[in-house]
Structures are given as C-alpha cells and as structure tokens.
Amino acid sequence: MSGSTFGKIFRITTWGESHGPGLGVVVDGCPAGLPLTVSDIQSCLDRRRPGQTSYATARKEADQVEILSGVFEGRTTGTPISLMVRNQDQRSRDYGNLAHVYRPGHADFSFDAKYGFRDYRGGGRSSGRETLGRVAAGAIACKILAQLDIHIQAYTRSIGPVGIQTFDPSVITQNPFYMPDAQAAAKARGYLEQCKKEQDSAGGVVECSIEGYPPGAGDPVFDKLDADLAKAIMSIGAVKAVEIGDGTKAASSRGSQNNDSFCYGADGTLTKTSNHAGGILGGISDGSQILLRAYIKPTPSISQPQQTADRNGKDITLEIKGRHDPVIVPRAVVVVESMAALVLTDALLCGLGARMEHLEKIWKK
Amino acid sequence: MSGSTFGKIFRITTWGESHGPGLGVVVDGCPAGLPLTVSDIQSCLDRRRPGQTSYATARKEADQVEILSGVFEGRTTGTPISLMVRNQDQRSRDYGNLAHVYRPGHADFSFDAKYGFRDYRGGGRSSGRETLGRVAAGAIACKILAQLDIHIQAYTRSIGPVGIQTFDPSVITQNPFYMPDAQAAAKARGYLEQCKKEQDSAGGVVECSIEGYPPGAGDPVFDKLDADLAKAIMSIGAVKAVEIGDGTKAASSRGSQNNDSFCYGADGTLTKTSNHAGGILGGISDGSQILLRAYIKPTPSISQPQQTADRNGKDITLEIKGRHDPVIVPRAVVVVESMAALVLTDALLCGLGARMEHLEKIWKK
Amino acid sequence: MSGSTFGKIFRITTWGESHGPGLGVVVDGCPAGLPLTVSDIQSCLDRRRPGQTSYATARKEADQVEILSGVFEGRTTGTPISLMVRNQDQRSRDYGNLAHVYRPGHADFSFDAKYGFRDYRGGGRSSGRETLGRVAAGAIACKILAQLDIHIQAYTRSIGPVGIQTFDPSVITQNPFYMPDAQAAAKARGYLEQCKKEQDSAGGVVECSIEGYPPGAGDPVFDKLDADLAKAIMSIGAVKAVEIGDGTKAASSRGSQNNDSFCYGADGTLTKTSNHAGGILGGISDGSQILLRAYIKPTPSISQPQQTADRNGKDITLEIKGRHDPVIVPRAVVVVESMAALVLTDALLCGLGARMEHLEKIWKK
Amino acid sequence: MSGSTFGKIFRITTWGESHGPGLGVVVDGCPAGLPLTVSDIQSCLDRRRPGQTSYATARKEADQVEILSGVFEGRTTGTPISLMVRNQDQRSRDYGNLAHVYRPGHADFSFDAKYGFRDYRGGGRSSGRETLGRVAAGAIACKILAQLDIHIQAYTRSIGPVGIQTFDPSVITQNPFYMPDAQAAAKARGYLEQCKKEQDSAGGVVECSIEGYPPGAGDPVFDKLDADLAKAIMSIGAVKAVEIGDGTKAASSRGSQNNDSFCYGADGTLTKTSNHAGGILGGISDGSQILLRAYIKPTPSISQPQQTADRNGKDITLEIKGRHDPVIVPRAVVVVESMAALVLTDALLCGLGARMEHLEKIWKK
C-alpha cells in the first residue's frame, strides 16, 4: 500500500521515478463521453516548465504525453485512461556521491528508513517530476469541470517575503512567477536573484480560487470537501500548511466577524454577503467561491555547503553540485490547480448518489 | 458514500446525530491482543466535556460509553469494536424556529443543498457531538501507540488573540483551556468573559506533539503522513487551517534556514539538529518529534442578532436562544489528539508491508 | 483490516459476536429521502428465524432491531444508518469444553491461527448470527430497489439430495424450507428427519432471481457485477460454490447453445431469446433476469462423536451437546437475497457516474 | 469508478484496450526488496499464448513487457511498478460491420447500455487481451509467494465433456491444453477438431491448487479468503461459476462426510485428515492445500451464422469472419493462477496487522 492512488470515484494512480524509463498516471472512473485530446493534457503539462526564465531548471525534456487507453474517436470511453511521459534523460549521471548521503530537507533518510534502500537518482519517486502524473490527470478533471461551467485558477501570492498587493488576473501568465501583480513579480525577481547569489532558495504561497462550483458537494464528516482539499494540497511535496477561506486568521477572529450572512440575490438564488468560510460549510460546498492556499517551503537543494550525515554513520559536509531552482513555487501553481480539480471533480461524482431522486432520474425507466 | 469511514487498515466508521438515540463508532482493523477496558475510552471522552467551567455547555449528559463487541476477556479480538454513547436528552426541544433557518457559519444550507432536507435538531450530524466517535476510537489508537512507546499530546496554543508565551506541560490539565501557560490561561479567561458580555465568540489554535514515533512510516506520494494528518485535522468541524512543523512560516524562510541538518547522536542513532520539518520528510516520518497545528474558527452560534435567510426565500434577522460556548477550542484539544492518533496508528499498520523482510519475519515458517 | 466493510458507495460495516452484548451494522452512503421504518427492517430479520418448525434452533430471542441514526421524520437523511440488535442471551453458558477444542468444519482453529486467541462463545464472530447485520442492511437495499421497480427473490432449490421439480412462487412462504415446490418440501422434511435421527446434517442450494434490473450496471473488469455477486455470496458462511446463469453447466456446453440471441421485442426494447448468461454480459447487466445460485455445505455442528484435536497438541473425540439445526439452508435464503440486494444497489449508485450526461443532468444549473 | 483496481494492500490497476496503443498494469503496494526482472514477468505472459498449436489465435504479437518504474538495481523499491505491453497490431481492421452489431455472448450491448457507446475494435476493454495486466501483476505476486515457499499451480480439468481421469503434474506443460492427463488431452484435441468443423466452440474447467500457504490468512466476514478468491476468479471474462474445495458437491453431502477432522501430525503440526473445505474455514486459511475451480463458458465468437440485433432497432443475421479460438480454457489457466496469486499475496499483507505482537516485532525499538 504505497499510497499512489488518489480519489474515490474519479481515481488516479501515478507511477514513475525521476530517472527511470518514464512517469505516468492511470485515471479510472472518468465518465464516458468527455471530448479529450492529447493537447488538452499537454497544455497543462507545459505549464509545469516555466522554461525560458532562469528561475527554473531548464530540463531539455519536452515531456510529451501519450494517451495509451480510454479514449476512442476523441471521447473518453469510461474505461481507464493511461497517460505516459517518457524520461528523455535516463543516463545515470554521476549520482554516486548522493547514493550514500542524506541531503537536508530531502526524503533520502526517510525513504531508507521505510524501504531499506532507495532509488537515489534525482530523488527517485520523491522528485518533483512525480507531479507530472497529477497534472496530466488534473487536466482531465479541469476539462470535466469546465463542461459544468466551473473554473479554477491558481496563482502565486508570495515568493519569500514578497507578497502581491493587487490582483489582476490578466497579469498572471505574463510573468514567470504566475503572480497577479506585475510589481510584485518584479520584486520577486530581484529577491530570487539575491537568493541565487547567496546560493540559497526561497519558498512562497500559492492561492487557488474556484468559481461556479455548485452548493451541495462534499461530505459532512471525514470526507469533508475542505478535508479532502487539505490532503490533496498537503500531498504536494514541499507544502507545509493549507488554509481554506480566511484560514489561520479565522482563529483570532470573532464569531460576529467570521460568520457569513446568507441572503437572497436579486435573481432569487441564495448567496452570502461575505465569504470568510471560503465556500465550504460543514464540509459541503455552499455555492460561493472556493478559496484555498498552499504554503511551500524553500527548495531544499542549495549549493552552499551543508552539514549532514551519510548512511554509514558519519557526519559530513555536503556540496550539491549542478544548477538548482532557487524557488519551485511557480512550478507548483499548476500542481495546486490540478490537485484541487481532482478533489472537486470526485466530490461531484460522489454527490450523484446523495438523493433518491437522483437514482430515479438516471435509472428509472 | 457519505464519507463516515476513516483510515485504511485501522478503519473507523462513525454514526449518530446530536439528538437521535445515540452516537457511536465501529473500529475495524484493530490488532488482536490489545488490553482494553471501558475506562480507557471513557477517560478520553470525559476530556471532551470541560464540565465545571462556565466556558462550555454544561450538557447534563454523562456520555457513558459502552463496548458492544470486539473485546473478550479484556483484550481486543481483532474483530470490529463497536462503541456507543446513548443520548440522554432526546426530547425534541423547540427547534421549530431553526428548522427553516440557515444559521450563519453553520452547515444548515449546505446540508439542504446536498440532501434536500436535514435533521435540524441540534445540528444533527454536523453537531460537535459527532466527535464523540472520533475520540472513542482515538482512545484505542492512543493505547496502541502507548504500547509502542509513542506519546501524543495536544494543548491550546492560543484563544482569540491570547497566545501562550511559555510551555509548561504540567499546567495543561490545570486550567480549563488546556493551555501550557498559566498566565495565558488567565488572560484567555478574561478575553472570553469579554466575548460573552458582547454576545460574541472566539477561535484559537490547538497544537499537537508526538514523541517517540519511529522513522519510516507514511507513504511517499498521496498518502503522505502529513497529507493524511492534514485531512484528519481539517475534517474536524471549525478547523480552517493546518500546519506541519514550521507551517506557514516556512513559506517566507530560506533554504539555508529551513533545512534541518542530519547528524548522528552519541548513541549512534541518526537525528536532526533542528526540526523545521516537524518530523516528516517526503511524506514519511523521520524519527523526530511530529508537530502540527489546527486553526479553529470562532463558534458560529452567537446570541447577538444576525442577518441571514430562511428556506423559503426570505431574508430574516435571527436570534439564537440558549447558552452558547464562547469558544470550542478547549473541547477540540482531545479531538485533535484523537485524529492524529488514528492517522499515526494506521500508518504503522500500513507500513508493516513495506519490506519483503517483514513478510518473511511474520509469515515464514 | 478485519474486512467487516462491504460495498463501494452503499457501504455497510457489520459488528458483533454471537454472545456479546449485541450485533449491528452501520449503513453508509444510503441516499437521502428513502422512506424507512423499523418494520421494514424487522420483517426481513424475522425471515431469518423459521421459528415454529423443528428444523432450526428456536432461539428465544426476538432479535428486535433498533434504528439508532440516519433516519429523521421517517426518511433517510443521507448520513449513516446505525442498526442494532441486542443479544438477550449473553450469560456465558458452559462453553468451557469448547474453549480449547477445534471443532471440525468450524473456524475455531483458523481464528486462533490468525489472532492468537478467540471469543469461543457460540462461534463468536463466525456465528451465523453475524448475518443479522447483513440482513438488516439488505432490507434497506431491497427498499431502494423496490422504489426502482426491481424485485429480488431467493428460495431453496434443494436440500441434500432433494431438489425442486416445479416452480410455484406462491408456495415459497408456505413451507419452512422456502421451496417453490410443495412436494419437494415434503420430501425435504423427510430427509431432514432422517438426518436428525442419524445425528447428521444436510446442505443445499439457494437460488436468487432479480427481475427488473436495468441494463448497464456493473463494471467491465474487476468489479464485474457477477464478480461482486460471487464475492457477496461466497462471503456467507458455509457457501462453497457460486453460479451465475447456467453456471457450471456452461463449461460443458457449446458456443452455439450457450450464446443468447439478441432481438427486439414488440415494444421495441432489446431483449434476449434465451438467458444462459443469467442477465450479465462482460460484467455488466444486460436487462434480463439476473439469476445466481449458492451451494451451502451441511451444518458442521452434529451431535455424533467426531475425531478432532484440541489447542494443546492432543487428538480427541468430541461430542457437541445441545440441539443443532440439521440444515441452515432455509435460514440462508434471506441472507442470499440481502447480499445480492447490497451488490445490486451499490452497482446502481456506482453507475451514476458512468456518463458525462449524468453529471450534467444532476449538477448543471 | 470503472473498477479497474483490485486488491487492498497489494493493489493492481489495469488499463488498455485490445486495439489501442497498448495495455498495462500498475502494481502498488509491492514490498521493497523483491528481486524482479523482466523475464520473471515475460515468462508468465508467454504462457498466455499457446502459440504453436492450432487451437488458439496465433496473434503475431510477441507481447513484450516493459518495466517502467518501481524496480531499481534488480529489486523492487516499494513504489508503484508500472508494466506495459505495446499492441503491435493497431491498424483498424475492418471492424465496420461489428460497430453497430450486438454479438451474442459478448458485452457489446451491455457496454453501450452503460457508457452510451463503445470502442468496438476487437472487444475493446472486454477483450481477452485485458488479462495481460492481470498476468503481469500475477507474476510478481507469484514471485512473492515463492519467496515464502508457497506454490501455486493451475491446470485444465476438462474441455467440453472431456474431463481428466488421472493427475500427473509433469504432463501439464506437455500438451497445449495444460491438462495433467495425456489421454484426456488427446481426447480434448479430437473434441475441439469436431467443434471447429462444426463452426462451434467449447468451454471447460480450470482447477488451481496452492501448496504451502500458512494458516491464519484471510478475514472472517466479508473479506473471507474464499470470497475474495471467488470475486477474483469470477472477474475473469467467461467464468460462470467458482468452487472452493468440494464446491457444489458439498451441498448434497452430509455433515459427517463433509467435516474434516483435525489431528496432529508426526511433527506436531496441526493438520486435517481430509480436505473437503479446500483449505479455508470461516474465511481464513487453515494450512491445508487450497483448491478452487473456475467454470468457463464456450467462446462466444463462432463462425456459424447467428441471429442477433443491431444498434438501430433491427434483428439481423450475423456472420463473424476470421479465425476464432474454439476454446479459451487453456489460455485462462495462467490467468486463474495469477488472480489467485494476487488474492493470496494481498491476504498475507493484510494479515500482518492481525496481532499486536506483529506491530511490536516490526516497529518497537
């Protein structure tokens, strides 16, 4: 039970290591009849590689995805959709020096403690490349949501100490950090230059907003919509905190401030006059915008010398060679979006069985 | 799929409404041979009711738990353990005024949106009493952990704006707020008096620490130990954010600060010189103290008049009668502990299958 | 993971031992809005006790079921439905002689091998009373199916060597064996008298027919409708074989005989001219009658002396005292019906997500 | 939830269609440290294609398997093992005539009823090629079992009316039918020649025996070892009945005949003097040989003209062109073995958590 499956009805299983033959995902439980092409998925994967900037590893690989099953004549068939990306760059570079070392902030030691040994090439299964499968599957979930007029958008709220001050969605894709504030993006660039100079790295915050999600999805006890989102987001490597709505701030608020008043809109639909709750009450969506945030730690791979230990009982000084991203936050934006999309799609599918009248609507002759 | 089951191997299923005949939990997958008595469970349940203080609803009910199955001659048999608490106070009080109203901050509307109607008595399934089953099951998990020399303790870090400044574990059970700082507890008392006077309520932060948890538990991708903890904690009603280790602070830190150095202790065991990670790396425990925090919103039930809407399309002004807790944080302490214990126990059980040598140790003749 | 949960969306968890405080079941995932009363469930439970005849243990217990949660104002709320039956007869009779003995045909030894010890009173968890929870949950499933005009009926096909020759459904409830053939029932009575006289026991075959089940339910690979039915039926204690449609006979048939021709009926609906397949093709219902059979071994408790072994390394001769049912087949009829109903209900719920158009029908504004 | 995942801890997910780009399986939960090579898997896959004989489709494809993840330096790493076989023969042959037709005995209609349309090329997901993933995963399970000295062997018991009379294991691989009786194999050959001449097909029975499986695996209620085996076997396309031990015969037996006496062997281990139960009592293995049988219907694809219907409301006469296997039973032998191996491996992994002493043995320092 290595925990590589996620979701209850819309269920994905990812596989693959950073330097093995490839990585992929099997998406089981996708409803039949969804139009789906390779480019739907490829376009999401491409967002994982900010590419031209100097703030992220310019891995040569194109990460071309292939649809291996589950799609026929341009539509999903209801059977498992298998997606694969071949690793181009498999030749075992000189990892010899890392094979026996426990890098600070990495999972080297904990993998050894669990399994007795590990695939040490490029982080193996705990590499950031593991998110390829999540994003590929998330692309399908996003397509389903779009068919239901539900739209999801993540962006960077802060990098290190540099937070956004304004919110202009049109700016998000115009800077390499996916920030909705051009000025903050410029400052973030400066901050990261400084980090690189100091052989150091930065973290940041990704925010994700979902519009158009209907009320009544999610379950009231363990499988609360916010609980499933929390798991989904915290399962992304390097995330150390998750917030829904006002999040941590709610803890120091007062009931009279934090409660959102219900009211009827001009069109007679129920809405709320504020949204401290972030669109979820009692674990179930309330029809408002869903809002969540992921707090991401600074990239653990830094090139300055670090104290650490090896497998053989010795304390050592480690210098990790090669280029390192001073920040992974921008690459995480599409991953946060994908994980949220997976949860939100699954909750809609699970919700189909919530009422007898649904059963009658679909099954009764 | 109303999502009332939690856990993979150590799996609990809770049931019950606030004002139905009772509430309970079925614990499936508990290993055979654990000594277990009613008082092991009752003592945890009793911590849910701060009782004599004036800061929490003095419900008359004793909440006496009964073990209905799965224990024979004082030991668990390996078959499901069914635990039940009868509601003493079932008479339908006058809920008539709440049946058609959507209380702000409550799940009334979202339940209706999901199911078409709801059991409106005392919050029904979304009542705080739903946590009875979690705590009863958590008591069993804590007992298993204790047998393995793993100890778990939660306490209140802050109530509203009042945070702890010192940490003295012996003080935790000596104030009604479960704060490890007597002065902060005194201030919290003052703050809550103020809240009550103003017909308002407060939130707060619960922190949970686990000592003695071995390295190597948890899974590397979706079922990361921190991801499962995040879900477990966020599934507690009123929690709006979850942090592991440094949590939100990690996002503004630098790699050089946030990385924990490994080193060998005097006894030759691997340890870390700091613990920003909170005891989990790559989703797998690293043998350090596990540390997490739950941010809890202010109690939504306040007695001041509130604007809201009813089921029938009308905006109304609501006054909720009766006494209300100005804060639920202290009652949540044992719930956080219980949910953490469930995850940590389950991860140990799941981890049994991580290596071929474990299979051989147990099954080979 | 003691495997006490069954189903994917309509999910039941049973608990309880023969001589513990009680037995019960939690039904999670029942859609909201189903009318449900205690008598719906009680009437199914009553079918488990043929009562007045001398062919089954006349346990004094009324087996009164109580609904503890999940039903409000006569309808299911969508939250877990907890059902419990108290054991009236808990006093530990003299089981001393059975505590250390491995009864032939019973699970005494295998329980000890798994758990290290066992609750030996009346078979503990492996008692036939364990089926109470299945039947109580099955009653709810049957009610859902009935709302969708799906009807399920099980009956006895044979007892020992005595098989039915005719099929008259009106006769089924008019004999203690639930046989649809009055003559066969009379012969079975004679056969069982003989068995009793010889201190021996008999097995038999239960057949179950489902009418009105729509085409398109069930999954094509592992969770085939017939595969899930096979598991459900084989999980009933004492069942040693399961057949779908022609079952074992299909293996010696020819393709030209075994293939069912499709054709359009007068009303334009697709049907089949024969039903060797038993209503399931490729794991998915085809709209025909679903037909299955359970082969049940003779009751292992017989009063004649038997050779066996004890826990302490000694071969012994065992005489099991008390009255024993010479046959359990009639009591299994309602259990087979219940397990089938659980599978068929769950498959309908799972099938809600099979097509994008279903999602749109339920969720799109 | 298209049900393409099987198993609880040792969990496989298959994907792929007959004429898509390929087929494969992801094996999650395989313990780390198992030696594993491509040839371990390839040799099992090769058993699926009897090849040289004229009794099975001589598909040109080599069905070369590739290990895409989860194995490092010749050993499993504990992370998901992804296995893939490319389809060589993807060009869409002329399926036009089958696209709109419901073939008798096939899943064409039920797929349409479920999903609204289907991939009609070569049966799509319901093709016999779907079993490739099962066999590839089963090869890994068999390797784990072998490490624990557990051996599993399936063979053909009968083809059409031709049953084995003797049992000589050395003969099994010496005839194209995998029969342990050379004379029966010769007769089966004659029978199949006759079937071919008559443009007809035959079914048969596969038996599977497991030696060395320890007592104490499997769960006592729903996830009984025999129940999980029944599901596993019935989930193989074309299987219509499953038996454990004496199976259907048990129903007409007497308790005094069917009960197996326990006794202590010369070496002091507990054993049984007979094995009517087939190695499983109360859902838990008892240490004896496990024995099961799968009844397989005749291949539905026959070349004689058949009456059936099309998608458009018309009754038609169908002639299926091309060569067809007159029997699939021999190809199913390795599939039965694989499915049994998956269940038996999973039950051992699940059983690791059955006792507190196991937890202590693995986790306590």
JSON list of C-alpha atoms in Angstrom, two decimals, chain A residues 1-5 8-9 11 13-17 21-22 26 28-29 32-33 66-70 72-73 75-80 82 84 86 115 117-121 125, chain D residues 1-5 8-9 11 13-17 21-22 26 28-29 32-33 66-70 72-73 75-80 82 84 86 115 117-121 125:
[
{"chain": "A", "resi": 1, "resn": "MET", "atom": "CA", "xyz": [0.00, 0.00, 0.00]},
{"chain": "A", "resi": 2, "resn": "SER", "atom": "CA", "xyz": [2.39, 2.65, -1.19]},
{"chain": "A", "resi": 3, "resn": "GLY", "atom": "CA", "xyz": [-0.43, 5.16, -1.42]},
{"chain": "A", "resi": 4, "resn": "SER", "atom": "CA", "xyz": [-0.16, 6.05, -5.09]},
{"chain": "A", "resi": 5, "resn": "THR", "atom": "CA", "xyz": [-3.89, 6.12, -5.70]},
{"chain": "A", "resi": 8, "resn": "LYS", "atom": "CA", "xyz": [-12.83, 7.67, -4.57]},
{"chain": "A", "resi": 9, "resn": "ILE", "atom": "CA", "xyz": [-14.74, 7.55, -7.85]},
{"chain": "A", "resi": 11, "resn": "ARG", "atom": "CA", "xyz": [-9.45, 7.80, -9.05]},
{"chain": "A", "resi": 13, "resn": "THR", "atom": "CA", "xyz": [-2.85, 6.13, -9.76]},
{"chain": "A", "resi": 14, "resn": "THR", "atom": "CA", "xyz": [0.54, 7.65, -10.52]},
{"chain": "A", "resi": 15, "resn": "TRP", "atom": "CA", "xyz": [3.81, 5.88, -11.10]},
{"chain": "A", "resi": 16, "resn": "GLY", "atom": "CA", "xyz": [7.36, 6.66, -12.08]},
{"chain": "A", "resi": 17, "resn": "GLU", "atom": "CA", "xyz": [10.68, 7.94, -10.92]},
{"chain": "A", "resi": 21, "resn": "PRO", "atom": "CA", "xyz": [12.07, 4.98, -18.12]},
{"chain": "A", "resi": 22, "resn": "GLY", "atom": "CA", "xyz": [9.11, 7.32, -17.62]},
{"chain": "A", "resi": 26, "resn": "VAL", "atom": "CA", "xyz": [-3.93, 5.87, -14.84]},
{"chain": "A", "resi": 28, "resn": "ASP", "atom": "CA", "xyz": [-10.02, 5.38, -13.55]},
{"chain": "A", "resi": 29, "resn": "GLY", "atom": "CA", "xyz": [-13.64, 6.43, -13.22]},
{"chain": "A", "resi": 32, "resn": "ALA", "atom": "CA", "xyz": [-17.73, 8.36, -20.76]},
{"chain": "A", "resi": 33, "resn": "GLY", "atom": "CA", "xyz": [-18.36, 10.92, -23.43]},
{"chain": "A", "resi": 66, "resn": "GLU", "atom": "CA", "xyz": [0.90, 9.96, -24.78]},
{"chain": "A", "resi": 67, "resn": "ILE", "atom": "CA", "xyz": [-2.67, 8.71, -24.32]},
{"chain": "A", "resi": 68, "resn": "LEU", "atom": "CA", "xyz": [-2.41, 4.93, -24.14]},
{"chain": "A", "resi": 69, "resn": "SER", "atom": "CA", "xyz": [-6.02, 3.95, -23.47]},
{"chain": "A", "resi": 70, "resn": "GLY", "atom": "CA", "xyz": [-9.53, 5.02, -22.59]},
{"chain": "A", "resi": 72, "resn": "PHE", "atom": "CA", "xyz": [-11.83, 6.40, -28.69]},
{"chain": "A", "resi": 73, "resn": "GLU", "atom": "CA", "xyz": [-12.72, 8.65, -31.56]},
{"chain": "A", "resi": 75, "resn": "ARG", "atom": "CA", "xyz": [-14.05, 10.90, -26.49]},
{"chain": "A", "resi": 76, "resn": "THR", "atom": "CA", "xyz": [-13.43, 9.14, -23.19]},
{"chain": "A", "resi": 77, "resn": "THR", "atom": "CA", "xyz": [-14.95, 5.66, -23.14]},
{"chain": "A", "resi": 78, "resn": "GLY", "atom": "CA", "xyz": [-15.44, 5.33, -19.37]},
{"chain": "A", "resi": 79, "resn": "THR", "atom": "CA", "xyz": [-12.55, 2.86, -19.10]},
{"chain": "A", "resi": 80, "resn": "PRO", "atom": "CA", "xyz": [-9.14, 3.72, -17.59]},
{"chain": "A", "resi": 82, "resn": "SER", "atom": "CA", "xyz": [-3.48, 5.70, -19.20]},
{"chain": "A", "resi": 84, "resn": "MET", "atom": "CA", "xyz": [2.66, 8.38, -20.04]},
{"chain": "A", "resi": 86, "resn": "ARG", "atom": "CA", "xyz": [8.95, 9.12, -21.27]},
{"chain": "A", "resi": 115, "resn": "TYR", "atom": "CA", "xyz": [12.09, 0.64, 2.46]},
{"chain": "A", "resi": 117, "resn": "PHE", "atom": "CA", "xyz": [17.10, 1.31, 0.35]},
{"chain": "A", "resi": 118, "resn": "ARG", "atom": "CA", "xyz": [16.10, 3.78, -2.35]},
{"chain": "A", "resi": 119, "resn": "ASP", "atom": "CA", "xyz": [16.38, 4.81, -5.98]},
{"chain": "A", "resi": 120, "resn": "TYR", "atom": "CA", "xyz": [18.68, 7.77, -5.35]},
{"chain": "A", "resi": 121, "resn": "ARG", "atom": "CA", "xyz": [18.78, 9.08, -8.92]},
{"chain": "A", "resi": 125, "resn": "ARG", "atom": "CA", "xyz": [9.88, 8.73, -6.54]},
{"chain": "D", "resi": 1, "resn": "MET", "atom": "CA", "xyz": [-15.31, 4.21, -10.74]},
{"chain": "D", "resi": 2, "resn": "SER", "atom": "CA", "xyz": [-14.76, 1.84, -13.59]},
{"chain": "D", "resi": 3, "resn": "GLY", "atom": "CA", "xyz": [-13.49, -0.80, -11.22]},
{"chain": "D", "resi": 4, "resn": "SER", "atom": "CA", "xyz": [-10.06, -1.36, -12.72]},
{"chain": "D", "resi": 5, "resn": "THR", "atom": "CA", "xyz": [-8.28, -1.62, -9.37]},
{"chain": "D", "resi": 8, "resn": "LYS", "atom": "CA", "xyz": [-6.38, -3.85, -0.72]},
{"chain": "D", "resi": 9, "resn": "ILE", "atom": "CA", "xyz": [-2.67, -3.56, 0.07]},
{"chain": "D", "resi": 11, "resn": "ARG", "atom": "CA", "xyz": [-3.21, -3.34, -5.34]},
{"chain": "D", "resi": 13, "resn": "THR", "atom": "CA", "xyz": [-4.76, -1.19, -11.64]},
{"chain": "D", "resi": 14, "resn": "THR", "atom": "CA", "xyz": [-5.04, -2.39, -15.22]},
{"chain": "D", "resi": 15, "resn": "TRP", "atom": "CA", "xyz": [-5.67, -0.36, -18.33]},
{"chain": "D", "resi": 16, "resn": "GLY", "atom": "CA", "xyz": [-5.82, -0.82, -22.06]},
{"chain": "D", "resi": 17, "resn": "GLU", "atom": "CA", "xyz": [-7.91, -1.97, -24.97]},
{"chain": "D", "resi": 21, "resn": "PRO", "atom": "CA", "xyz": [-1.73, 1.69, -28.27]},
{"chain": "D", "resi": 22, "resn": "GLY", "atom": "CA", "xyz": [-1.11, -0.86, -25.53]},
{"chain": "D", "resi": 26, "resn": "VAL", "atom": "CA", "xyz": [0.36, -0.53, -12.19]},
{"chain": "D", "resi": 28, "resn": "ASP", "atom": "CA", "xyz": [1.07, -0.56, -5.98]},
{"chain": "D", "resi": 29, "resn": "GLY", "atom": "CA", "xyz": [1.98, -1.88, -2.57]},
{"chain": "D", "resi": 32, "resn": "ALA", "atom": "CA", "xyz": [10.53, -3.38, -1.25]},
{"chain": "D", "resi": 33, "resn": "GLY", "atom": "CA", "xyz": [13.43, -5.73, -1.73]},
{"chain": "D", "resi": 66, "resn": "GLU", "atom": "CA", "xyz": [8.47, -3.37, -20.27]},
{"chain": "D", "resi": 67, "resn": "ILE", "atom": "CA", "xyz": [9.10, -2.40, -16.63]},
{"chain": "D", "resi": 68, "resn": "LEU", "atom": "CA", "xyz": [8.60, 1.35, -16.48]},
{"chain": "D", "resi": 69, "resn": "SER", "atom": "CA", "xyz": [9.06, 2.03, -12.76]},
{"chain": "D", "resi": 70, "resn": "GLY", "atom": "CA", "xyz": [9.43, 0.65, -9.27]},
{"chain": "D", "resi": 72, "resn": "PHE", "atom": "CA", "xyz": [15.99, -0.31, -9.12]},
{"chain": "D", "resi": 73, "resn": "GLU", "atom": "CA", "xyz": [19.16, -2.36, -9.40]},
{"chain": "D", "resi": 75, "resn": "ARG", "atom": "CA", "xyz": [14.93, -5.13, -6.75]},
{"chain": "D", "resi": 76, "resn": "THR", "atom": "CA", "xyz": [11.51, -3.65, -6.15]},
{"chain": "D", "resi": 77, "resn": "THR", "atom": "CA", "xyz": [11.71, -0.29, -4.38]},
{"chain": "D", "resi": 78, "resn": "GLY", "atom": "CA", "xyz": [8.29, -0.34, -2.70]},
{"chain": "D", "resi": 79, "resn": "THR", "atom": "CA", "xyz": [6.95, 2.27, -5.12]},
{"chain": "D", "resi": 80, "resn": "PRO", "atom": "CA", "xyz": [4.49, 1.51, -7.95]},
{"chain": "D", "resi": 82, "resn": "SER", "atom": "CA", "xyz": [4.32, 0.06, -13.97]},
{"chain": "D", "resi": 84, "resn": "MET", "atom": "CA", "xyz": [3.31, -2.11, -20.28]},
{"chain": "D", "resi": 86, "resn": "ARG", "atom": "CA", "xyz": [2.51, -2.32, -26.69]},
{"chain": "D", "resi": 115, "resn": "TYR", "atom": "CA", "xyz": [-21.47, 4.12, -21.44]},
{"chain": "D", "resi": 117, "resn": "PHE", "atom": "CA", "xyz": [-21.04, 3.99, -26.90]},
{"chain": "D", "resi": 118, "resn": "ARG", "atom": "CA", "xyz": [-18.01, 1.71, -27.02]},
{"chain": "D", "resi": 119, "resn": "ASP", "atom": "CA", "xyz": [-14.61, 1.05, -28.51]},
{"chain": "D", "resi": 120, "resn": "TYR", "atom": "CA", "xyz": [-15.74, -1.80, -30.75]},
{"chain": "D", "resi": 121, "resn": "ARG", "atom": "CA", "xyz": [-12.33, -2.76, -32.09]},
{"chain": "D", "resi": 125, "resn": "ARG", "atom": "CA", "xyz": [-11.74, -3.24, -22.91]}
]
